[in-house]
Amino acid sequence: MKKIEHLGIAVKDLEKSNALFAQLFGTAHYKMEEVASEGVKTSFFKTGPNKIELLEATNADSPIAKFIEKKGEGIHHIAFEVDDIRAEIARLKGEGFTVLNEEPKMGADNKWVAFLHPKTTNGVLIELCQERE
């Protein structure tokens, strides 16, 4: 894992949260997109070298909707940049971590993504990210 790629924050209302975080950071979001396969709309902010991803559910069955129902708004995941996502998945499986995605899938921000189950990472959902070519 090379670095923290971004922090993901689950929100109920993306429009209101965009306004709040724009005020907090002193700058507007730079990108919004929907990932239909995950039932989520995302918005990205950059503050210094760091990225923050806001996530709003687009349907009641999405992972974000379930997260908010169970835990409320807040930090949803920490994403780490990797050079070779398939090799990292294999390495982490070999180390005993539960990988939620045997194969990387298309995520937001032009990334291949895979997740580790929080039960094997002290309750923290970990996302692996690799830039798509």
CSV table of N, CA, C and O in Angstrom, one decimal:
chain,number,residue,atom,x,y,z
A,1,MET,N,0.9,-1.2,0.0
A,1,MET,CA,0.0,0.0,0.0
A,1,MET,C,0.9,1.2,0.0
A,1,MET,O,1.8,1.4,0.9
A,2,LYS,N,0.7,2.1,-1.0
A,2,LYS,CA,1.5,3.2,-1.2
A,2,LYS,C,1.2,4.4,-0.3
A,2,LYS,O,2.1,5.1,0.3
A,3,LYS,N,-0.1,4.7,-0.2
A,3,LYS,CA,-0.5,5.9,0.6
A,3,LYS,C,-2.0,5.8,0.8
A,3,LYS,O,-2.7,5.1,0.1
A,4,ILE,N,-2.5,6.7,1.7
A,4,ILE,CA,-4.0,6.8,1.8
A,4,ILE,C,-4.4,7.6,0.5
A,4,ILE,O,-3.9,8.6,0.3
A,5,GLU,N,-5.3,7.0,-0.2
A,5,GLU,CA,-5.8,7.6,-1.4
A,5,GLU,C,-6.9,8.5,-1.1
A,5,GLU,O,-7.0,9.6,-1.7
A,6,HIS,N,-7.9,8.1,-0.2
A,6,HIS,CA,-8.9,9.1,0.2
A,6,HIS,C,-9.6,8.5,1.4
A,6,HIS,O,-9.5,7.3,1.8
A,7,LEU,N,-10.4,9.3,2.1
A,7,LEU,CA,-11.3,8.9,3.2
A,7,LEU,C,-12.7,9.0,2.6
A,7,LEU,O,-13.1,10.0,2.0
A,8,GLY,N,-13.5,8.0,2.9
A,8,GLY,CA,-14.9,8.0,2.4
A,8,GLY,C,-15.8,8.3,3.6
A,8,GLY,O,-15.7,7.7,4.6
A,9,ILE,N,-16.7,9.3,3.4
A,9,ILE,CA,-17.7,9.7,4.4
A,9,ILE,C,-19.1,9.5,3.9
A,9,ILE,O,-19.5,10.0,2.8
A,10,ALA,N,-19.9,8.7,4.6
A,10,ALA,CA,-21.3,8.5,4.3
A,10,ALA,C,-22.1,9.6,4.7
A,10,ALA,O,-22.0,10.1,5.8
A,11,VAL,N,-23.0,10.1,3.8
A,11,VAL,CA,-23.8,11.3,4.1
A,11,VAL,C,-25.2,11.0,3.6
A,11,VAL,O,-25.5,10.2,2.7
A,12,LYS,N,-26.2,11.6,4.3
A,12,LYS,CA,-27.6,11.5,3.9
A,12,LYS,C,-28.0,12.3,2.7
A,12,LYS,O,-28.8,11.9,1.9
A,13,ASP,N,-27.4,13.5,2.6
A,13,ASP,CA,-27.8,14.5,1.6
A,13,ASP,C,-26.5,15.1,1.0
A,13,ASP,O,-25.9,15.9,1.6
A,14,LEU,N,-26.2,14.6,-0.2
A,14,LEU,CA,-25.0,15.1,-0.9
A,14,LEU,C,-24.9,16.6,-1.1
A,14,LEU,O,-23.9,17.2,-0.9
A,15,GLU,N,-26.1,17.1,-1.5
A,15,GLU,CA,-26.1,18.6,-1.8
A,15,GLU,C,-25.8,19.4,-0.6
A,15,GLU,O,-24.9,20.3,-0.6
A,16,LYS,N,-26.4,19.1,0.5
A,16,LYS,CA,-26.2,19.8,1.8
A,16,LYS,C,-24.8,19.5,2.3
A,16,LYS,O,-24.1,20.5,2.8
A,17,SER,N,-24.3,18.3,2.1
A,17,SER,CA,-22.9,18.0,2.6
A,17,SER,C,-21.9,18.7,1.7
A,17,SER,O,-20.8,19.1,2.2
A,18,ASN,N,-22.1,18.8,0.4
A,18,ASN,CA,-21.2,19.5,-0.4
A,18,ASN,C,-21.1,20.9,0.0
A,18,ASN,O,-20.0,21.5,0.1
A,19,ALA,N,-22.2,21.6,0.4
A,19,ALA,CA,-22.1,23.0,0.9
A,19,ALA,C,-21.4,23.0,2.2
A,19,ALA,O,-20.5,23.9,2.4
A,20,LEU,N,-21.6,22.1,3.1
A,20,LEU,CA,-20.9,22.1,4.4
A,20,LEU,C,-19.4,21.9,4.2
A,20,LEU,O,-18.6,22.7,4.8
A,21,PHE,N,-19.0,20.9,3.4
A,21,PHE,CA,-17.6,20.7,3.3
A,21,PHE,C,-16.9,21.7,2.5
A,21,PHE,O,-15.7,22.0,2.7
A,22,ALA,N,-17.6,22.4,1.5
A,22,ALA,CA,-17.0,23.5,0.8
A,22,ALA,C,-16.7,24.6,1.7
A,22,ALA,O,-15.7,25.3,1.7
A,23,GLN,N,-17.6,24.9,2.7
A,23,GLN,CA,-17.4,25.9,3.7
A,23,GLN,C,-16.3,25.5,4.6
A,23,GLN,O,-15.4,26.3,4.9
A,24,LEU,N,-16.2,24.3,5.0
A,24,LEU,CA,-15.2,23.8,5.9
A,24,LEU,C,-13.8,23.9,5.2
A,24,LEU,O,-12.8,24.4,5.8
A,25,PHE,N,-13.7,23.4,4.0
A,25,PHE,CA,-12.4,23.4,3.3
A,25,PHE,C,-12.1,24.7,2.6
A,25,PHE,O,-10.9,24.9,2.1
A,26,GLY,N,-13.0,25.6,2.4
A,26,GLY,CA,-12.8,26.8,1.6
A,26,GLY,C,-12.7,26.6,0.2
A,26,GLY,O,-12.1,27.5,-0.5
A,27,THR,N,-13.2,25.5,-0.4
A,27,THR,CA,-13.2,25.2,-1.8
A,27,THR,C,-14.3,24.3,-2.1
A,27,THR,O,-14.7,23.5,-1.3
A,28,ALA,N,-14.8,24.4,-3.4
A,28,ALA,CA,-15.9,23.5,-3.8
A,28,ALA,C,-15.3,22.1,-4.2
A,28,ALA,O,-14.1,21.9,-4.4
A,29,HIS,N,-16.3,21.2,-4.3
A,29,HIS,CA,-15.9,19.8,-4.7
A,29,HIS,C,-15.4,19.9,-6.2
A,29,HIS,O,-15.8,20.9,-6.9
A,30,TYR,N,-14.6,19.0,-6.6
A,30,TYR,CA,-14.0,19.1,-8.0
A,30,TYR,C,-14.6,18.0,-8.9
A,30,TYR,O,-14.4,18.1,-10.1
A,31,LYS,N,-15.4,17.1,-8.3
A,31,LYS,CA,-15.9,16.1,-9.2
A,31,LYS,C,-17.1,15.4,-8.5
A,31,LYS,O,-17.1,15.2,-7.3
A,32,MET,N,-18.1,15.1,-9.3
A,32,MET,CA,-19.3,14.3,-8.8
A,32,MET,C,-19.5,13.2,-9.8
A,32,MET,O,-19.3,13.4,-11.0
A,33,GLU,N,-19.9,12.0,-9.3
A,33,GLU,CA,-20.3,11.0,-10.2
A,33,GLU,C,-21.2,10.0,-9.5
A,33,GLU,O,-21.2,9.9,-8.3
A,34,GLU,N,-21.9,9.2,-10.3
A,34,GLU,CA,-22.7,8.1,-9.8
A,34,GLU,C,-22.1,6.8,-10.1
A,34,GLU,O,-21.6,6.6,-11.3
A,35,VAL,N,-22.1,5.9,-9.2
A,35,VAL,CA,-21.6,4.5,-9.4
A,35,VAL,C,-22.9,3.6,-9.2
A,35,VAL,O,-23.2,3.2,-8.1
A,36,ALA,N,-23.6,3.4,-10.3
A,36,ALA,CA,-24.9,2.7,-10.3
A,36,ALA,C,-24.8,1.3,-9.7
A,36,ALA,O,-25.7,0.9,-8.9
A,37,SER,N,-23.7,0.6,-10.0
A,37,SER,CA,-23.5,-0.8,-9.5
A,37,SER,C,-23.5,-0.8,-8.0
A,37,SER,O,-23.8,-1.8,-7.4
A,38,GLU,N,-23.1,0.3,-7.3
A,38,GLU,CA,-23.0,0.3,-5.9
A,38,GLU,C,-24.1,1.1,-5.2
A,38,GLU,O,-24.2,1.3,-4.0
A,39,GLY,N,-25.0,1.7,-6.1
A,39,GLY,CA,-26.1,2.5,-5.6
A,39,GLY,C,-25.7,3.7,-4.8
A,39,GLY,O,-26.2,4.0,-3.7
A,40,VAL,N,-24.7,4.4,-5.4
A,40,VAL,CA,-24.1,5.6,-4.7
A,40,VAL,C,-23.8,6.7,-5.6
A,40,VAL,O,-23.5,6.5,-6.8
A,41,LYS,N,-24.0,8.0,-5.1
A,41,LYS,CA,-23.5,9.2,-5.8
A,41,LYS,C,-22.3,9.7,-4.9
A,41,LYS,O,-22.4,9.6,-3.7
A,42,THR,N,-21.3,10.1,-5.6
A,42,THR,CA,-20.1,10.5,-4.9
A,42,THR,C,-19.7,11.9,-5.3
A,42,THR,O,-20.1,12.4,-6.3
A,43,SER,N,-19.0,12.6,-4.4
A,43,SER,CA,-18.5,13.9,-4.6
A,43,SER,C,-17.1,13.9,-4.0
A,43,SER,O,-16.9,13.4,-2.9
A,44,PHE,N,-16.1,14.5,-4.7
A,44,PHE,CA,-14.7,14.5,-4.2
A,44,PHE,C,-14.3,15.9,-3.9
A,44,PHE,O,-14.5,16.9,-4.7
A,45,PHE,N,-13.6,16.1,-2.8
A,45,PHE,CA,-12.9,17.3,-2.4
A,45,PHE,C,-11.4,17.0,-2.3
A,45,PHE,O,-11.0,15.9,-2.0
A,46,LYS,N,-10.6,18.1,-2.5
A,46,LYS,CA,-9.2,18.0,-2.3
A,46,LYS,C,-8.8,19.1,-1.4
A,46,LYS,O,-9.2,20.2,-1.6
A,47,THR,N,-8.1,18.7,-0.3
A,47,THR,CA,-7.6,19.7,0.6
A,47,THR,C,-6.1,19.3,0.9
A,47,THR,O,-5.8,18.2,1.4
A,48,GLY,N,-5.2,20.2,0.4
A,48,GLY,CA,-3.8,19.9,0.4
A,48,GLY,C,-3.6,18.6,-0.4
A,48,GLY,O,-4.2,18.5,-1.5
A,49,PRO,N,-2.8,17.7,0.1
A,49,PRO,CA,-2.6,16.4,-0.7
A,49,PRO,C,-3.6,15.4,-0.5
A,49,PRO,O,-3.6,14.3,-1.0
A,50,ASN,N,-4.7,15.7,0.3
A,50,ASN,CA,-5.7,14.7,0.7
A,50,ASN,C,-7.0,14.8,-0.1
A,50,ASN,O,-7.4,15.9,-0.5
A,51,LYS,N,-7.6,13.7,-0.3
A,51,LYS,CA,-8.9,13.6,-0.9
A,51,LYS,C,-9.9,13.1,0.1
A,51,LYS,O,-9.7,12.2,0.8
A,52,ILE,N,-11.1,13.7,0.0
A,52,ILE,CA,-12.3,13.2,0.8
A,52,ILE,C,-13.4,12.9,-0.2
A,52,ILE,O,-13.7,13.7,-1.1
A,53,GLU,N,-14.0,11.7,-0.1
A,53,GLU,CA,-15.1,11.3,-0.9
A,53,GLU,C,-16.4,11.3,-0.1
A,53,GLU,O,-16.4,10.6,0.9
A,54,LEU,N,-17.4,12.0,-0.5
A,54,LEU,CA,-18.7,12.0,0.2
A,54,LEU,C,-19.5,11.0,-0.6
A,54,LEU,O,-19.5,11.0,-1.8
A,55,LEU,N,-20.3,10.2,0.1
A,55,LEU,CA,-21.1,9.1,-0.5
A,55,LEU,C,-22.5,9.2,-0.1
A,55,LEU,O,-22.8,9.2,1.1
A,56,GLU,N,-23.4,9.3,-1.0
A,56,GLU,CA,-24.9,9.3,-0.7
A,56,GLU,C,-25.5,8.1,-1.4
A,56,GLU,O,-25.3,7.9,-2.6
A,57,ALA,N,-26.4,7.4,-0.7
A,57,ALA,CA,-27.1,6.3,-1.3
A,57,ALA,C,-28.1,6.7,-2.3
A,57,ALA,O,-28.7,7.8,-2.2
A,58,THR,N,-28.2,5.9,-3.4
A,58,THR,CA,-29.2,6.2,-4.4
A,58,THR,C,-30.4,5.3,-4.3
A,58,THR,O,-31.4,5.5,-5.0
A,59,ASN,N,-30.3,4.3,-3.4
A,59,ASN,CA,-31.4,3.4,-3.2
A,59,ASN,C,-31.3,2.8,-1.8
A,59,ASN,O,-30.2,2.8,-1.2
A,60,ALA,N,-32.4,2.3,-1.3
A,60,ALA,CA,-32.4,1.8,0.1
A,60,ALA,C,-31.6,0.5,0.4
A,60,ALA,O,-31.3,0.2,1.5
A,61,ASP,N,-31.3,-0.2,-0.7
A,61,ASP,CA,-30.5,-1.4,-0.5
A,61,ASP,C,-29.0,-1.3,-0.7
A,61,ASP,O,-28.3,-2.2,-0.6
A,62,SER,N,-28.6,-0.1,-0.9
A,62,SER,CA,-27.1,0.1,-1.2
A,62,SER,C,-26.4,0.0,0.1
A,62,SER,O,-26.9,0.2,1.2
A,63,PRO,N,-25.1,-0.3,0.0
A,63,PRO,CA,-24.2,-0.4,1.2
A,63,PRO,C,-24.2,0.9,2.0
A,63,PRO,O,-24.2,0.8,3.3
A,64,ILE,N,-24.2,2.0,1.4
A,64,ILE,CA,-24.2,3.3,2.1
A,64,ILE,C,-25.5,3.5,2.9
A,64,ILE,O,-25.5,3.9,4.0
A,65,ALA,N,-26.6,3.2,2.3
A,65,ALA,CA,-27.9,3.3,3.0
A,65,ALA,C,-27.9,2.4,4.2
A,65,ALA,O,-28.4,2.8,5.3
A,66,LYS,N,-27.4,1.2,4.1
A,66,LYS,CA,-27.4,0.3,5.2
A,66,LYS,C,-26.4,0.8,6.3
A,66,LYS,O,-26.7,0.7,7.5
A,67,PHE,N,-25.3,1.3,5.9
A,67,PHE,CA,-24.3,1.9,6.8
A,67,PHE,C,-25.0,3.0,7.6
A,67,PHE,O,-24.9,3.0,8.9
A,68,ILE,N,-25.6,3.9,6.9
A,68,ILE,CA,-26.2,5.1,7.6
A,68,ILE,C,-27.3,4.6,8.5
A,68,ILE,O,-27.5,5.2,9.7
A,69,GLU,N,-28.1,3.7,8.1
A,69,GLU,CA,-29.2,3.2,9.0
A,69,GLU,C,-28.7,2.6,10.2
A,69,GLU,O,-29.2,2.7,11.3
A,70,LYS,N,-27.5,1.9,10.1
A,70,LYS,CA,-26.9,1.2,11.3
A,70,LYS,C,-26.1,2.1,12.2
A,70,LYS,O,-26.2,2.1,13.4
A,71,LYS,N,-25.3,3.0,11.5
A,71,LYS,CA,-24.3,3.7,12.3
A,71,LYS,C,-24.5,5.3,12.2
A,71,LYS,O,-23.8,6.0,12.9
A,72,GLY,N,-25.3,5.7,11.2
A,72,GLY,CA,-25.4,7.2,11.0
A,72,GLY,C,-24.4,7.7,10.1
A,72,GLY,O,-23.5,6.9,9.6
A,73,GLU,N,-24.4,9.0,9.8
A,73,GLU,CA,-23.4,9.6,8.9
A,73,GLU,C,-22.0,9.5,9.6
A,73,GLU,O,-21.9,9.5,10.8
A,74,GLY,N,-21.0,9.5,8.7
A,74,GLY,CA,-19.7,9.5,9.3
A,74,GLY,C,-18.7,8.8,8.4
A,74,GLY,O,-19.0,8.4,7.3
A,75,ILE,N,-17.5,8.6,8.9
A,75,ILE,CA,-16.4,7.9,8.1
A,75,ILE,C,-16.9,6.5,7.8
A,75,ILE,O,-17.2,5.7,8.7
A,76,HIS,N,-16.8,6.2,6.5
A,76,HIS,CA,-17.3,4.9,6.0
A,76,HIS,C,-16.1,4.0,5.7
A,76,HIS,O,-16.1,2.8,6.0
A,77,HIS,N,-15.1,4.5,5.1
A,77,HIS,CA,-13.9,3.7,4.7
A,77,HIS,C,-12.6,4.5,4.6
A,77,HIS,O,-12.7,5.7,4.4
A,78,ILE,N,-11.5,3.8,4.6
A,78,ILE,CA,-10.2,4.4,4.3
A,78,ILE,C,-9.7,3.7,3.1
A,78,ILE,O,-9.7,2.4,3.0
A,79,ALA,N,-9.4,4.4,2.0
A,79,ALA,CA,-8.9,3.8,0.8
A,79,ALA,C,-7.4,4.0,0.7
A,79,ALA,O,-6.9,5.1,0.9
A,80,PHE,N,-6.7,2.9,0.2
A,80,PHE,CA,-5.3,3.0,0.0
A,80,PHE,C,-5.0,2.7,-1.4
A,80,PHE,O,-5.5,1.9,-2.1
A,81,GLU,N,-4.0,3.5,-2.0
A,81,GLU,CA,-3.6,3.4,-3.3
A,81,GLU,C,-2.6,2.2,-3.4
A,81,GLU,O,-1.7,2.0,-2.5
A,82,VAL,N,-2.8,1.4,-4.4
A,82,VAL,CA,-1.9,0.2,-4.7
A,82,VAL,C,-1.4,0.2,-6.1
A,82,VAL,O,-2.1,0.8,-7.0
A,83,ASP,N,-0.3,-0.4,-6.4
A,83,ASP,CA,0.2,-0.4,-7.8
A,83,ASP,C,-0.4,-1.6,-8.5
A,83,ASP,O,-0.7,-1.5,-9.7
A,84,ASP,N,-0.6,-2.7,-7.9
A,84,ASP,CA,-1.2,-3.9,-8.5
A,84,ASP,C,-2.2,-4.5,-7.6
A,84,ASP,O,-2.0,-5.2,-6.7
A,85,ILE,N,-3.5,-4.2,-7.9
A,85,ILE,CA,-4.6,-4.5,-7.0
A,85,ILE,C,-4.8,-6.0,-6.9
A,85,ILE,O,-5.1,-6.6,-5.8
A,86,ARG,N,-4.6,-6.7,-8.0
A,86,ARG,CA,-4.8,-8.2,-8.0
A,86,ARG,C,-3.7,-8.9,-7.1
A,86,ARG,O,-4.0,-9.8,-6.3
A,87,ALA,N,-2.5,-8.4,-7.2
A,87,ALA,CA,-1.4,-8.9,-6.3
A,87,ALA,C,-1.6,-8.6,-4.9
A,87,ALA,O,-1.4,-9.4,-4.0
A,88,GLU,N,-2.2,-7.4,-4.6
A,88,GLU,CA,-2.4,-7.0,-3.2
A,88,GLU,C,-3.6,-7.8,-2.6
A,88,GLU,O,-3.5,-8.2,-1.5
A,89,ILE,N,-4.6,-8.1,-3.5
A,89,ILE,CA,-5.7,-8.9,-3.0
A,89,ILE,C,-5.1,-10.3,-2.6
A,89,ILE,O,-5.4,-10.9,-1.6
A,90,ALA,N,-4.3,-10.9,-3.5
A,90,ALA,CA,-3.7,-12.2,-3.2
A,90,ALA,C,-2.9,-12.2,-2.0
A,90,ALA,O,-2.9,-13.1,-1.1
A,91,ARG,N,-2.1,-11.1,-1.8
A,91,ARG,CA,-1.2,-11.0,-0.6
A,91,ARG,C,-2.0,-11.0,0.7
A,91,ARG,O,-1.7,-11.7,1.6
A,92,LEU,N,-3.0,-10.1,0.6
A,92,LEU,CA,-3.9,-9.9,1.8
A,92,LEU,C,-4.7,-11.2,2.2
A,92,LEU,O,-4.8,-11.5,3.4
A,93,LYS,N,-5.2,-11.9,1.2
A,93,LYS,CA,-5.8,-13.2,1.4
A,93,LYS,C,-4.9,-14.1,2.0
A,93,LYS,O,-5.2,-14.8,3.0
A,94,GLY,N,-3.6,-14.2,1.5
A,94,GLY,CA,-2.6,-15.0,2.1
A,94,GLY,C,-2.3,-14.7,3.5
A,94,GLY,O,-1.9,-15.6,4.3
A,95,GLU,N,-2.5,-13.5,3.9
A,95,GLU,CA,-2.2,-13.0,5.3
A,95,GLU,C,-3.4,-13.3,6.2
A,95,GLU,O,-3.3,-13.0,7.4
A,96,GLY,N,-4.5,-13.8,5.6
A,96,GLY,CA,-5.7,-14.1,6.5
A,96,GLY,C,-6.8,-13.1,6.5
A,96,GLY,O,-7.7,-13.3,7.2
A,97,PHE,N,-6.7,-12.0,5.7
A,97,PHE,CA,-7.7,-11.0,5.7
A,97,PHE,C,-8.9,-11.5,4.8
A,97,PHE,O,-8.6,-12.3,3.8
A,98,THR,N,-10.1,-11.2,5.1
A,98,THR,CA,-11.2,-11.5,4.3
A,98,THR,C,-11.4,-10.4,3.3
A,98,THR,O,-11.7,-9.3,3.6
A,99,VAL,N,-11.3,-10.8,2.0
A,99,VAL,CA,-11.5,-9.9,0.9
A,99,VAL,C,-12.9,-10.0,0.4
A,99,VAL,O,-13.4,-11.1,0.1
A,100,LEU,N,-13.6,-8.9,0.3
A,100,LEU,CA,-15.0,-8.9,-0.2
A,100,LEU,C,-15.1,-9.0,-1.7
A,100,LEU,O,-16.2,-9.3,-2.2
A,101,ASN,N,-14.0,-8.7,-2.4
A,101,ASN,CA,-14.1,-8.8,-3.9
A,101,ASN,C,-12.9,-9.6,-4.4
A,101,ASN,O,-11.8,-9.2,-4.3
A,102,GLU,N,-13.2,-10.8,-4.9
A,102,GLU,CA,-12.1,-11.7,-5.4
A,102,GLU,C,-11.5,-11.0,-6.6
A,102,GLU,O,-10.3,-11.2,-6.9
A,103,GLU,N,-12.3,-10.3,-7.4
A,103,GLU,CA,-11.8,-9.5,-8.5
A,103,GLU,C,-12.1,-8.1,-8.3
A,103,GLU,O,-13.2,-7.7,-7.8
A,104,PRO,N,-11.2,-7.2,-8.7
A,104,PRO,CA,-11.4,-5.8,-8.6
A,104,PRO,C,-12.7,-5.4,-9.5
A,104,PRO,O,-13.0,-6.0,-10.5
A,105,LYS,N,-13.4,-4.3,-9.0
A,105,LYS,CA,-14.5,-3.8,-9.8
A,105,LYS,C,-14.3,-2.3,-10.1
A,105,LYS,O,-13.5,-1.7,-9.4
A,106,MET,N,-15.1,-1.8,-11.0
A,106,MET,CA,-14.9,-0.4,-11.3
A,106,MET,C,-15.6,0.4,-10.2
A,106,MET,O,-16.7,0.2,-9.8
A,107,GLY,N,-14.8,1.4,-9.8
A,107,GLY,CA,-15.3,2.3,-8.7
A,107,GLY,C,-15.3,3.7,-9.2
A,107,GLY,O,-15.1,4.0,-10.4
A,108,ALA,N,-15.5,4.7,-8.3
A,108,ALA,CA,-15.5,6.1,-8.7
A,108,ALA,C,-14.1,6.6,-8.9
A,108,ALA,O,-13.1,5.9,-8.6
A,109,ASP,N,-14.0,7.7,-9.6
A,109,ASP,CA,-12.7,8.4,-9.8
A,109,ASP,C,-11.7,7.7,-10.6
A,109,ASP,O,-10.5,7.7,-10.4
A,110,ASN,N,-12.3,6.9,-11.6
A,110,ASN,CA,-11.4,6.1,-12.5
A,110,ASN,C,-10.5,5.1,-11.8
A,110,ASN,O,-9.3,5.0,-12.2
A,111,LYS,N,-11.1,4.4,-10.9
A,111,LYS,CA,-10.3,3.4,-10.1
A,111,LYS,C,-10.8,2.0,-10.2
A,111,LYS,O,-12.0,1.8,-10.3
A,112,TRP,N,-9.9,1.0,-10.1
A,112,TRP,CA,-10.3,-0.3,-9.8
A,112,TRP,C,-10.3,-0.4,-8.3
A,112,TRP,O,-9.4,0.1,-7.7
A,113,VAL,N,-11.3,-1.1,-7.7
A,113,VAL,CA,-11.4,-1.1,-6.3
A,113,VAL,C,-11.7,-2.5,-5.8
A,113,VAL,O,-12.3,-3.3,-6.5
A,114,ALA,N,-11.3,-2.8,-4.6
A,114,ALA,CA,-11.7,-4.0,-3.8
A,114,ALA,C,-11.7,-3.7,-2.3
A,114,ALA,O,-11.0,-2.7,-1.9
A,115,PHE,N,-12.5,-4.4,-1.6
A,115,PHE,CA,-12.6,-4.1,-0.2
A,115,PHE,C,-12.2,-5.2,0.7
A,115,PHE,O,-12.4,-6.4,0.3
A,116,LEU,N,-11.8,-4.9,1.9
A,116,LEU,CA,-11.5,-5.9,3.0
A,116,LEU,C,-12.6,-5.8,4.0
A,116,LEU,O,-13.0,-4.7,4.4
A,117,HIS,N,-13.0,-7.0,4.5
A,117,HIS,CA,-14.1,-7.0,5.5
A,117,HIS,C,-13.7,-6.4,6.8
A,117,HIS,O,-12.6,-6.7,7.3
A,118,PRO,N,-14.5,-5.5,7.3
A,118,PRO,CA,-14.1,-4.8,8.6
A,118,PRO,C,-13.9,-5.8,9.8
A,118,PRO,O,-13.2,-5.5,10.7
A,119,LYS,N,-14.5,-7.0,9.7
A,119,LYS,CA,-14.3,-7.9,10.8
A,119,LYS,C,-12.8,-8.4,10.9
A,119,LYS,O,-12.4,-8.8,12.0
A,120,THR,N,-12.1,-8.2,9.8
A,120,THR,CA,-10.7,-8.7,9.9
A,120,THR,C,-9.7,-7.5,9.9
A,120,THR,O,-8.5,-7.7,9.9
A,121,THR,N,-10.3,-6.3,10.1
A,121,THR,CA,-9.4,-5.1,10.1
A,121,THR,C,-9.8,-4.1,11.3
A,121,THR,O,-9.9,-2.9,11.1
A,122,ASN,N,-10.1,-4.7,12.4
A,122,ASN,CA,-10.5,-4.0,13.6
A,122,ASN,C,-11.7,-3.0,13.4
A,122,ASN,O,-11.7,-1.9,13.9
A,123,GLY,N,-12.7,-3.5,12.6
A,123,GLY,CA,-13.9,-2.7,12.4
A,123,GLY,C,-13.8,-1.6,11.4
A,123,GLY,O,-14.8,-0.8,11.2
A,124,VAL,N,-12.7,-1.5,10.6
A,124,VAL,CA,-12.5,-0.5,9.6
A,124,VAL,C,-12.7,-1.1,8.2
A,124,VAL,O,-11.9,-2.0,7.9
A,125,LEU,N,-13.6,-0.5,7.4
A,125,LEU,CA,-13.7,-1.0,6.0
A,125,LEU,C,-12.5,-0.4,5.2
A,125,LEU,O,-12.3,0.8,5.2
A,126,ILE,N,-11.7,-1.3,4.6
A,126,ILE,CA,-10.5,-0.9,3.9
A,126,ILE,C,-10.8,-1.1,2.4
A,126,ILE,O,-11.2,-2.1,2.0
A,127,GLU,N,-10.5,0.0,1.6
A,127,GLU,CA,-10.6,-0.1,0.2
A,127,GLU,C,-9.3,0.0,-0.5
A,127,GLU,O,-8.4,0.8,-0.1
A,128,LEU,N,-9.0,-0.9,-1.4
A,128,LEU,CA,-7.8,-0.9,-2.2
A,128,LEU,C,-8.2,-0.2,-3.5
A,128,LEU,O,-9.2,-0.5,-4.1
A,129,CYS,N,-7.3,0.7,-4.0
A,129,CYS,CA,-7.6,1.5,-5.2
A,129,CYS,C,-6.4,1.4,-6.2
A,129,CYS,O,-5.3,1.6,-5.7
A,130,GLN,N,-6.7,1.2,-7.4
A,130,GLN,CA,-5.7,1.3,-8.5
A,130,GLN,C,-6.2,2.1,-9.6
A,130,GLN,O,-7.3,1.8,-10.1
A,131,GLU,N,-5.4,3.0,-10.1
A,131,GLU,CA,-5.8,3.8,-11.3
A,131,GLU,C,-6.1,2.9,-12.5
A,131,GLU,O,-5.3,2.0,-12.8
A,132,ARG,N,-7.2,3.2,-13.2
A,132,ARG,CA,-7.5,2.4,-14.4
A,132,ARG,C,-6.8,3.1,-15.5
A,132,ARG,O,-6.6,4.3,-15.6
A,133,GLU,N,-6.3,2.3,-16.5
A,133,GLU,CA,-5.6,2.8,-17.6
A,133,GLU,C,-6.5,3.1,-18.7
A,133,GLU,O,-7.5,2.6,-18.9
